[in-house]
Amino acid sequence: MLDYALAVVTAVLLLAGAFFALVAAIGIVRLPDLYTRMHAASKAGTVGSGLLLLAAGLYSGELAVLARALAGFLFFILTAPVSAHLLARASHISGHFPADISVRDDMRMR
Amino acid sequence: MITPAAIVSTAAIAALGILCVALLITVWRVVVGPSLPDRILALDMLTGIAIGFIAVVAVRTGFSLYIDIAIALGLVGFLATVAFARFVLSRGTVGDAGSGTRRRGK
């Protein structure tokens, strides 16, 4: 019975992670400019790869492997906003402005 | 009665298919651009999808050392994005005019 519970939880995590990765990819293609695409890539993409990593750690059945998978997930959650912020700041400073559909751009006022 | 291994195997195959679609869509964004930061963002996303692939392969083969490889790939992807951001900051305005972004006249 416990095997079935573990298998179902792993299957749900696998499908949810792949679904979040697909949503992030669709967002990267469909959204209008760099700064909105960054939302899709750094939020949904991180959750997708993190859930898949968590599924792998959970299905292995060892505590050490699960701890490593959790540490990896935490690492991705910590680093994704940093890299997205660096890229957004660099591209805004170097002259790539948001699309016309954006309502306001606080950094251009300075 | 379905065995637990069959459930996980079916879900892993479905996840591999969905990840393949996501990978192809993201490669389309890398090819199309239109500007350098768009391509860098899509490459960062490709690293995340590759981490997902490695995790699904770890589930399918039961070889848990793949998780360490995925974490190492995440570290490399983060450092690559930081380095690319520095590159954009230093010389990103040179010759990558795009249709999606407007640029300051210099």
PDB file of C-alpha atoms in Angstrom, chain A residues 3-4 6-8 10-12 14-15 17-22 24-26 28-35 37-38 40-42 44-45 48-49 52-57 59-60 62 65 68-69 71-73 75-76 79-80 82-84 86-87 89-100 108, chain B residues 1-5 7-8 10-12 14-16 18-19 21-23 25-26 28-29 33-42 44-45 48-49 51-56 58-60 62 64-68 70-71 73-75 78 81-82 84-86 88-89 92-93 96 100-104 106:
ATOM      1  CA  ASP A   3       4.424   1.488  -2.501  1.00  0.00           C
ATOM      2  CA  TYR A   4       1.278   2.600  -4.292  1.00  0.00           C
ATOM      3  CA  LEU A   6       4.784   6.623  -3.151  1.00  0.00           C
ATOM      4  CA  ALA A   7       4.256   5.755  -6.816  1.00  0.00           C
ATOM      5  CA  VAL A   8       1.171   7.966  -7.129  1.00  0.00           C
ATOM      6  CA  THR A  10       5.931  10.493  -7.664  1.00  0.00           C
ATOM      7  CA  ALA A  11       3.740  10.301 -10.777  1.00  0.00           C
ATOM      8  CA  VAL A  12       1.821  13.438  -9.756  1.00  0.00           C
ATOM      9  CA  LEU A  14       6.511  14.219 -12.445  1.00  0.00           C
ATOM     10  CA  LEU A  15       3.443  15.326 -14.384  1.00  0.00           C
ATOM     11  CA  GLY A  17       6.828  19.433 -12.996  1.00  0.00           C
ATOM     12  CA  ALA A  18       6.623  18.730 -16.718  1.00  0.00           C
ATOM     13  CA  PHE A  19       3.418  20.785 -16.924  1.00  0.00           C
ATOM     14  CA  PHE A  20       5.079  23.778 -15.228  1.00  0.00           C
ATOM     15  CA  ALA A  21       8.055  23.511 -17.604  1.00  0.00           C
ATOM     16  CA  LEU A  22       5.641  23.496 -20.558  1.00  0.00           C
ATOM     17  CA  ALA A  24       7.108  28.379 -18.815  1.00  0.00           C
ATOM     18  CA  ALA A  25       8.091  27.512 -22.390  1.00  0.00           C
ATOM     19  CA  ILE A  26       4.737  28.707 -23.750  1.00  0.00           C
ATOM     20  CA  ILE A  28       8.598  32.485 -23.159  1.00  0.00           C
ATOM     21  CA  VAL A  29       7.219  32.286 -26.680  1.00  0.00           C
ATOM     22  CA  ARG A  30       3.899  34.096 -26.227  1.00  0.00           C
ATOM     23  CA  LEU A  31       4.644  37.022 -23.884  1.00  0.00           C
ATOM     24  CA  PRO A  32       5.427  40.386 -25.518  1.00  0.00           C
ATOM     25  CA  ASP A  33       8.816  41.507 -24.182  1.00  0.00           C
ATOM     26  CA  LEU A  34      11.853  40.423 -22.181  1.00  0.00           C
ATOM     27  CA  TYR A  35      10.592  41.569 -18.796  1.00  0.00           C
ATOM     28  CA  ARG A  37       9.085  36.538 -20.402  1.00  0.00           C
ATOM     29  CA  MET A  38      11.374  36.690 -17.388  1.00  0.00           C
ATOM     30  CA  ALA A  40       7.528  32.828 -16.933  1.00  0.00           C
ATOM     31  CA  ALA A  41      11.109  31.580 -17.064  1.00  0.00           C
ATOM     32  CA  SER A  42      12.154  32.378 -13.510  1.00  0.00           C
ATOM     33  CA  ALA A  44       7.277  28.542 -13.617  1.00  0.00           C
ATOM     34  CA  GLY A  45      10.560  27.187 -14.958  1.00  0.00           C
ATOM     35  CA  GLY A  48       9.036  22.815 -12.917  1.00  0.00           C
ATOM     36  CA  SER A  49      12.623  21.664 -12.608  1.00  0.00           C
ATOM     37  CA  LEU A  52      10.949  17.008 -11.119  1.00  0.00           C
ATOM     38  CA  LEU A  53      14.050  16.957  -8.914  1.00  0.00           C
ATOM     39  CA  LEU A  54      11.838  16.417  -5.865  1.00  0.00           C
ATOM     40  CA  ALA A  55      10.109  13.500  -7.601  1.00  0.00           C
ATOM     41  CA  ALA A  56      13.474  11.891  -8.317  1.00  0.00           C
ATOM     42  CA  GLY A  57      14.572  12.350  -4.706  1.00  0.00           C
ATOM     43  CA  TYR A  59      11.217   7.925  -5.573  1.00  0.00           C
ATOM     44  CA  SER A  60      14.751   6.869  -4.646  1.00  0.00           C
ATOM     45  CA  GLU A  62      16.759   7.113   0.582  1.00  0.00           C
ATOM     46  CA  VAL A  65      19.153  11.430  -1.794  1.00  0.00           C
ATOM     47  CA  ARG A  68      20.186  16.379  -1.737  1.00  0.00           C
ATOM     48  CA  ALA A  69      17.155  16.893  -3.947  1.00  0.00           C
ATOM     49  CA  ALA A  71      18.973  21.179  -1.218  1.00  0.00           C
ATOM     50  CA  GLY A  72      19.009  21.434  -5.011  1.00  0.00           C
ATOM     51  CA  PHE A  73      15.449  22.763  -5.069  1.00  0.00           C
ATOM     52  CA  PHE A  75      19.427  26.318  -4.449  1.00  0.00           C
ATOM     53  CA  PHE A  76      17.343  26.848  -7.591  1.00  0.00           C
ATOM     54  CA  THR A  79      19.493  31.620  -7.531  1.00  0.00           C
ATOM     55  CA  ALA A  80      16.664  32.101 -10.068  1.00  0.00           C
ATOM     56  CA  VAL A  82      19.233  36.695  -8.635  1.00  0.00           C
ATOM     57  CA  SER A  83      20.010  35.754 -12.234  1.00  0.00           C
ATOM     58  CA  ALA A  84      16.695  37.168 -13.502  1.00  0.00           C
ATOM     59  CA  LEU A  86      20.870  40.729 -12.998  1.00  0.00           C
ATOM     60  CA  LEU A  87      19.752  40.062 -16.562  1.00  0.00           C
ATOM     61  CA  ARG A  89      19.011  45.264 -14.881  1.00  0.00           C
ATOM     62  CA  ALA A  90      21.776  44.734 -17.426  1.00  0.00           C
ATOM     63  CA  SER A  91      19.396  44.735 -20.377  1.00  0.00           C
ATOM     64  CA  HIS A  92      17.522  47.818 -19.127  1.00  0.00           C
ATOM     65  CA  ILE A  93      20.759  49.727 -18.602  1.00  0.00           C
ATOM     66  CA  SER A  94      22.018  48.725 -22.053  1.00  0.00           C
ATOM     67  CA  GLY A  95      18.896  50.129 -23.693  1.00  0.00           C
ATOM     68  CA  HIS A  96      16.305  47.345 -24.076  1.00  0.00           C
ATOM     69  CA  PHE A  97      13.067  48.933 -22.906  1.00  0.00           C
ATOM     70  CA  PRO A  98       9.735  47.234 -22.137  1.00  0.00           C
ATOM     71  CA  ALA A  99       7.167  46.834 -24.898  1.00  0.00           C
ATOM     72  CA  ASP A 100       4.590  49.518 -25.585  1.00  0.00           C
ATOM     73  CA  ARG A 108      13.273  55.166 -16.912  1.00  0.00           C
TER      74      ARG A 108
ATOM     75  CA  MET B   1      -3.811  -4.671 -11.004  1.00  0.00           C
ATOM     76  CA  ILE B   2      -1.305  -2.025 -12.010  1.00  0.00           C
ATOM     77  CA  THR B   3       2.027  -2.266 -10.272  1.00  0.00           C
ATOM     78  CA  PRO B   4       3.605   0.866  -8.724  1.00  0.00           C
ATOM     79  CA  ALA B   5       6.550   0.634 -11.116  1.00  0.00           C
ATOM     80  CA  ILE B   7       2.456   3.874 -12.718  1.00  0.00           C
ATOM     81  CA  VAL B   8       5.786   5.674 -12.320  1.00  0.00           C
ATOM     82  CA  THR B  10       3.952   5.695 -17.518  1.00  0.00           C
ATOM     83  CA  ALA B  11       4.137   9.074 -15.771  1.00  0.00           C
ATOM     84  CA  ALA B  12       7.856   9.333 -16.574  1.00  0.00           C
ATOM     85  CA  ALA B  14       4.446  11.286 -20.313  1.00  0.00           C
ATOM     86  CA  ALA B  15       6.748  13.775 -18.536  1.00  0.00           C
ATOM     87  CA  LEU B  16       9.490  13.101 -21.106  1.00  0.00           C
ATOM     88  CA  ILE B  18       5.845  17.102 -22.329  1.00  0.00           C
ATOM     89  CA  LEU B  19       9.452  18.152 -21.654  1.00  0.00           C
ATOM     90  CA  VAL B  21       7.567  19.843 -26.412  1.00  0.00           C
ATOM     91  CA  ALA B  22       8.770  22.478 -23.915  1.00  0.00           C
ATOM     92  CA  LEU B  23      12.360  22.067 -25.122  1.00  0.00           C
ATOM     93  CA  ILE B  25       9.315  25.676 -27.949  1.00  0.00           C
ATOM     94  CA  THR B  26      12.218  27.164 -25.978  1.00  0.00           C
ATOM     95  CA  TRP B  28      12.326  28.303 -31.084  1.00  0.00           C
ATOM     96  CA  ARG B  29      12.721  31.355 -28.836  1.00  0.00           C
ATOM     97  CA  GLY B  33      15.523  36.107 -30.603  1.00  0.00           C
ATOM     98  CA  PRO B  34      14.896  38.971 -31.277  1.00  0.00           C
ATOM     99  CA  SER B  35      17.533  40.480 -28.969  1.00  0.00           C
ATOM    100  CA  LEU B  36      20.509  39.153 -27.054  1.00  0.00           C
ATOM    101  CA  PRO B  37      18.861  39.194 -23.562  1.00  0.00           C
ATOM    102  CA  ASP B  38      15.917  37.188 -24.975  1.00  0.00           C
ATOM    103  CA  ARG B  39      18.314  34.490 -26.152  1.00  0.00           C
ATOM    104  CA  ILE B  40      20.139  34.490 -22.807  1.00  0.00           C
ATOM    105  CA  LEU B  41      16.837  34.080 -20.961  1.00  0.00           C
ATOM    106  CA  ALA B  42      15.817  31.217 -23.246  1.00  0.00           C
ATOM    107  CA  ASP B  44      18.663  29.817 -18.946  1.00  0.00           C
ATOM    108  CA  MET B  45      15.278  28.174 -19.421  1.00  0.00           C
ATOM    109  CA  GLY B  48      16.142  24.288 -16.358  1.00  0.00           C
ATOM    110  CA  ILE B  49      14.492  21.906 -18.827  1.00  0.00           C
ATOM    111  CA  ILE B  51      17.690  19.584 -15.251  1.00  0.00           C
ATOM    112  CA  GLY B  52      14.132  18.274 -15.515  1.00  0.00           C
ATOM    113  CA  PHE B  53      15.196  15.725 -18.149  1.00  0.00           C
ATOM    114  CA  ILE B  54      18.021  14.499 -15.908  1.00  0.00           C
ATOM    115  CA  ALA B  55      15.611  14.153 -12.960  1.00  0.00           C
ATOM    116  CA  VAL B  56      13.120  12.127 -15.052  1.00  0.00           C
ATOM    117  CA  ALA B  58      16.991   9.433 -12.632  1.00  0.00           C
ATOM    118  CA  VAL B  59      13.449   8.247 -11.855  1.00  0.00           C
ATOM    119  CA  ARG B  60      13.345   5.892 -14.857  1.00  0.00           C
ATOM    120  CA  GLY B  62      16.728   4.369 -10.500  1.00  0.00           C
ATOM    121  CA  SER B  64      20.226   8.391  -7.869  1.00  0.00           C
ATOM    122  CA  LEU B  65      23.642   9.847  -8.714  1.00  0.00           C
ATOM    123  CA  TYR B  66      21.906  11.743 -11.543  1.00  0.00           C
ATOM    124  CA  ILE B  67      20.551  14.172  -8.920  1.00  0.00           C
ATOM    125  CA  ASP B  68      24.076  15.373  -8.168  1.00  0.00           C
ATOM    126  CA  ALA B  70      21.401  17.962 -12.035  1.00  0.00           C
ATOM    127  CA  ILE B  71      22.512  20.160  -9.115  1.00  0.00           C
ATOM    128  CA  LEU B  73      24.176  21.671 -14.019  1.00  0.00           C
ATOM    129  CA  GLY B  74      22.023  24.152 -12.111  1.00  0.00           C
ATOM    130  CA  LEU B  75      25.139  25.769 -10.645  1.00  0.00           C
ATOM    131  CA  PHE B  78      23.373  30.134 -12.843  1.00  0.00           C
ATOM    132  CA  THR B  81      23.545  33.539 -16.785  1.00  0.00           C
ATOM    133  CA  VAL B  82      25.444  35.861 -14.446  1.00  0.00           C
ATOM    134  CA  PHE B  84      26.042  36.669 -19.806  1.00  0.00           C
ATOM    135  CA  ALA B  85      24.410  39.485 -17.819  1.00  0.00           C
ATOM    136  CA  ARG B  86      27.827  41.046 -17.288  1.00  0.00           C
ATOM    137  CA  VAL B  88      25.175  42.447 -21.852  1.00  0.00           C
ATOM    138  CA  LEU B  89      26.093  45.196 -19.387  1.00  0.00           C
ATOM    139  CA  GLY B  92      25.027  44.395 -25.232  1.00  0.00           C
ATOM    140  CA  THR B  93      24.026  47.404 -27.324  1.00  0.00           C
ATOM    141  CA  ASP B  96      21.468  43.237 -32.053  1.00  0.00           C
ATOM    142  CA  GLY B 100      10.268  43.446 -29.715  1.00  0.00           C
ATOM    143  CA  THR B 101      12.342  45.975 -27.801  1.00  0.00           C
ATOM    144  CA  ARG B 102      12.936  49.649 -28.427  1.00  0.00           C
ATOM    145  CA  ARG B 103      16.311  51.160 -27.787  1.00  0.00           C
ATOM    146  CA  ARG B 104      17.658  54.479 -26.668  1.00  0.00           C
ATOM    147  CA  LYS B 106      22.833  57.170 -29.104  1.00  0.00           C
TER     148      LYS B 106
END
